[in-house]
CSV table of C-alpha atoms and ligand atoms in Angstrom, one decimal:
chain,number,residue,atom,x,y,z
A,21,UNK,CA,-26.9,-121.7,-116.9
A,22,UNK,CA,-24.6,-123.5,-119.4
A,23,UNK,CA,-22.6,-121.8,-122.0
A,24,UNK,CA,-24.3,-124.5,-124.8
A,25,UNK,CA,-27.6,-123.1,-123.7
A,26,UNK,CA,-26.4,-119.2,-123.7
A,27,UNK,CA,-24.3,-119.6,-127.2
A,28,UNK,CA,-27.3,-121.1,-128.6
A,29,UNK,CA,-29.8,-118.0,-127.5
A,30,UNK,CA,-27.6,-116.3,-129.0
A,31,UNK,CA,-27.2,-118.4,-131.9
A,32,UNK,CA,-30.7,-117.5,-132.4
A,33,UNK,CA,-30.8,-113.9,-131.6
A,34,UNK,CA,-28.3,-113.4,-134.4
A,35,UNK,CA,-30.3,-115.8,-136.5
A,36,UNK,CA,-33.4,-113.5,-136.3
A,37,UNK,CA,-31.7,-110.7,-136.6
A,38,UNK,CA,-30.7,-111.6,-140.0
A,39,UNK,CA,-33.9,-112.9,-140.8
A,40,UNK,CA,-35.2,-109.4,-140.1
A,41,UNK,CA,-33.1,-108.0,-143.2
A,42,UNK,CA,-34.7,-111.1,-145.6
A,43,UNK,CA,-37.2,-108.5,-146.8
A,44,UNK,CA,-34.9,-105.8,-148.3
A,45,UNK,CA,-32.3,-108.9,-149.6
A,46,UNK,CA,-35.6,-110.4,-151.2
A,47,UNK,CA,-36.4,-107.2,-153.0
A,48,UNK,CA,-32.6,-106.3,-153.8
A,49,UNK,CA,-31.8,-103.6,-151.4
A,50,UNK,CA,-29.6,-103.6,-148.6
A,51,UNK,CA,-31.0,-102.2,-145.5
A,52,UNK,CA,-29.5,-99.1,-145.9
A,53,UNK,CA,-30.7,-98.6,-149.5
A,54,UNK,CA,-34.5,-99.1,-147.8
A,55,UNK,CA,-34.3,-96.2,-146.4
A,56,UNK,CA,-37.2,-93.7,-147.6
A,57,UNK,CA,-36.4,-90.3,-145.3
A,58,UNK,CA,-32.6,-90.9,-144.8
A,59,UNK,CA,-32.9,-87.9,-142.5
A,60,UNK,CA,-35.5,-88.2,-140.5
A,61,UNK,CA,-35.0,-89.2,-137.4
A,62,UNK,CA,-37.4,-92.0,-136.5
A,63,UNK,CA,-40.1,-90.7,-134.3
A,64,UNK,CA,-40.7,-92.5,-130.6
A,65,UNK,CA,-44.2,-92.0,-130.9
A,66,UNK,CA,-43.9,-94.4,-134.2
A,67,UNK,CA,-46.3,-97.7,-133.3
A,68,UNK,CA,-43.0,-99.7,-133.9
A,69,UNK,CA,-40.6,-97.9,-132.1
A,70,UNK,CA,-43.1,-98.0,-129.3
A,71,UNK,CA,-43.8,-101.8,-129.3
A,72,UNK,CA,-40.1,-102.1,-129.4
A,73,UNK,CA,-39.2,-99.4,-126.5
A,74,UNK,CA,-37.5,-97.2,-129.1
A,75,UNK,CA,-35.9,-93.8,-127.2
A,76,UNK,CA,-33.5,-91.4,-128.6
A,77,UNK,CA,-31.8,-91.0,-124.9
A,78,UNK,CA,-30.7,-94.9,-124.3
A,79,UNK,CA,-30.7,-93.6,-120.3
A,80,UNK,CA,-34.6,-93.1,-120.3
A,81,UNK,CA,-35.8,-96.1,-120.9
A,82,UNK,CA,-38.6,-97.8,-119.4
A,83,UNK,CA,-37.0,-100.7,-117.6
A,84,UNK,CA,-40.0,-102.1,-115.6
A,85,UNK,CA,-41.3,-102.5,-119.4
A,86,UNK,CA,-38.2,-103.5,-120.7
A,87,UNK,CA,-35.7,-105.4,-117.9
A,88,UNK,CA,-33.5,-106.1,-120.4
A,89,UNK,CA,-32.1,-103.0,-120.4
A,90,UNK,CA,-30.9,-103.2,-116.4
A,91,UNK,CA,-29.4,-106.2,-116.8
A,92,UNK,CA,-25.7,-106.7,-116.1
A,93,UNK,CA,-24.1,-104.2,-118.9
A,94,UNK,CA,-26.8,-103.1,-119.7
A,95,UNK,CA,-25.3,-99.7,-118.9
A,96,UNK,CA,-23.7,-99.8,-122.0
A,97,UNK,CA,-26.0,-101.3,-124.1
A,98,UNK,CA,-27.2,-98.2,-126.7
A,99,UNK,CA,-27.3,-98.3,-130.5
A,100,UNK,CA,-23.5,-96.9,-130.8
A,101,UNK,CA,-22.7,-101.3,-129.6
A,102,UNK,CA,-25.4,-102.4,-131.1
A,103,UNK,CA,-24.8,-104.9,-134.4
A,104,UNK,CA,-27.5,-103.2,-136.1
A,105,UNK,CA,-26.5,-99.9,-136.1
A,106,UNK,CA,-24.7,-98.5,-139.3
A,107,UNK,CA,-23.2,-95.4,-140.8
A,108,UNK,CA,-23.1,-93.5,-137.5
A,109,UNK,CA,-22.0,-90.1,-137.5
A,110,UNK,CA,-25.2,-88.6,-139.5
A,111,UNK,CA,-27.1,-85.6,-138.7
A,112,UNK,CA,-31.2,-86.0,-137.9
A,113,UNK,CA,-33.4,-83.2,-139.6
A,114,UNK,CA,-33.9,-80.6,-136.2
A,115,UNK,CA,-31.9,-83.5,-133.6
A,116,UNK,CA,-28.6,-83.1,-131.8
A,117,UNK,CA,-26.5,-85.2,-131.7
A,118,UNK,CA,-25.1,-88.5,-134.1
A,119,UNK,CA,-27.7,-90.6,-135.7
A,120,UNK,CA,-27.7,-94.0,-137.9
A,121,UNK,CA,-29.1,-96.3,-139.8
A,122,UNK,CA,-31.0,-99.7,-138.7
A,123,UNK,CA,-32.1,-102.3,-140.1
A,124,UNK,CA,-35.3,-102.9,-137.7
A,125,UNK,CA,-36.6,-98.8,-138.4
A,126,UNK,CA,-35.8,-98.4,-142.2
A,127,UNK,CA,-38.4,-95.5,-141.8
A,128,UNK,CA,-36.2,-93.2,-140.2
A,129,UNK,CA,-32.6,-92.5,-138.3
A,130,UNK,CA,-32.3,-93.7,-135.1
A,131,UNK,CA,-29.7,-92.0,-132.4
A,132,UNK,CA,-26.1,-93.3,-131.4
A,133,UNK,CA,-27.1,-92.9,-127.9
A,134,UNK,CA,-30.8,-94.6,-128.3
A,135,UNK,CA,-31.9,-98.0,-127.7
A,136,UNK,CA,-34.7,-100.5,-128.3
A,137,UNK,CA,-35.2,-104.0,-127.2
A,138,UNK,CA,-33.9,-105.5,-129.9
A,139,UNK,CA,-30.3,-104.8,-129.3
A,140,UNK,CA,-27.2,-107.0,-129.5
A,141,UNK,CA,-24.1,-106.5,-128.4
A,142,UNK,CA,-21.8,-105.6,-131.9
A,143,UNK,CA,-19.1,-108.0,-132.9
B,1546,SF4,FE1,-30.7,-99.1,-131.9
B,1546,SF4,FE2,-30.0,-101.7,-132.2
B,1546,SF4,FE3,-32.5,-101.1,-131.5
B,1546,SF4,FE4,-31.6,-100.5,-134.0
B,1546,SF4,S1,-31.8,-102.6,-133.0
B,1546,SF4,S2,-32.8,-99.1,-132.7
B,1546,SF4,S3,-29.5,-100.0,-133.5
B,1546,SF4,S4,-30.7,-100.7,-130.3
């Protein structure tokens, strides 16, 4: 595969990504501002989380549903590297360990060491 074709997936990628916030920027608040239960950890039983393979543990994910996760690196793909993951280092209402804040689960926190399909690799 050429590199035109792989920087342009990810071109893309990035490009939805950002689209994703245009709802919060369109109604003045910043992702993190969205937030309605700052605490809460997001549940994996949430519809969203589900459709997206949401887990708090990034090594029990369901690869046959989502390959992307055994890809080459994919080892190390979690929501600690992930470019949507912000203000780690916050407790989750009854969770151990670190949560954050994303942009694609405004409902709730999601964990350091969690993973869903969307992720990208953080600049
Ligand atoms: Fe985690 Fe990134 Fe998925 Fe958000 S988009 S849940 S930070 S892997």
């Amino acid at each position: 595969m050429s590199s035109n074709s792989s920087s342009r997936r990810e071109f893309c990628k990035k490009s939805l990504l950002v689209l994703g916030a245009a709802p919060f920027i369109a109604h003045g608040l910043t992702p993190s501002r969205a937030y309605a239960q700052g605490t809460k950890a997001i549940a994996e039983t949430d519809p969203q989380a589900m459709a997206l393979g949401y887990v708090h543990d990034a090594t029990k994910v369901d690869t046959t549903k989502f390959p992307k996760k055994k890809e080459a690196g994919g080892e190390n793909q979690k929501c600690a590297t992930c470019m949507l993951y912000v203000k780690g280092g916050l407790k989750a209402d009854g969770m151990e360990g670190e949560y954050g804040q994303c942009s694609i689960f405004p409902q709730g926190l999601v964990a350091a060491n969690g993973w869903c399909n969307t992720w990208a690799k953080k600049a």
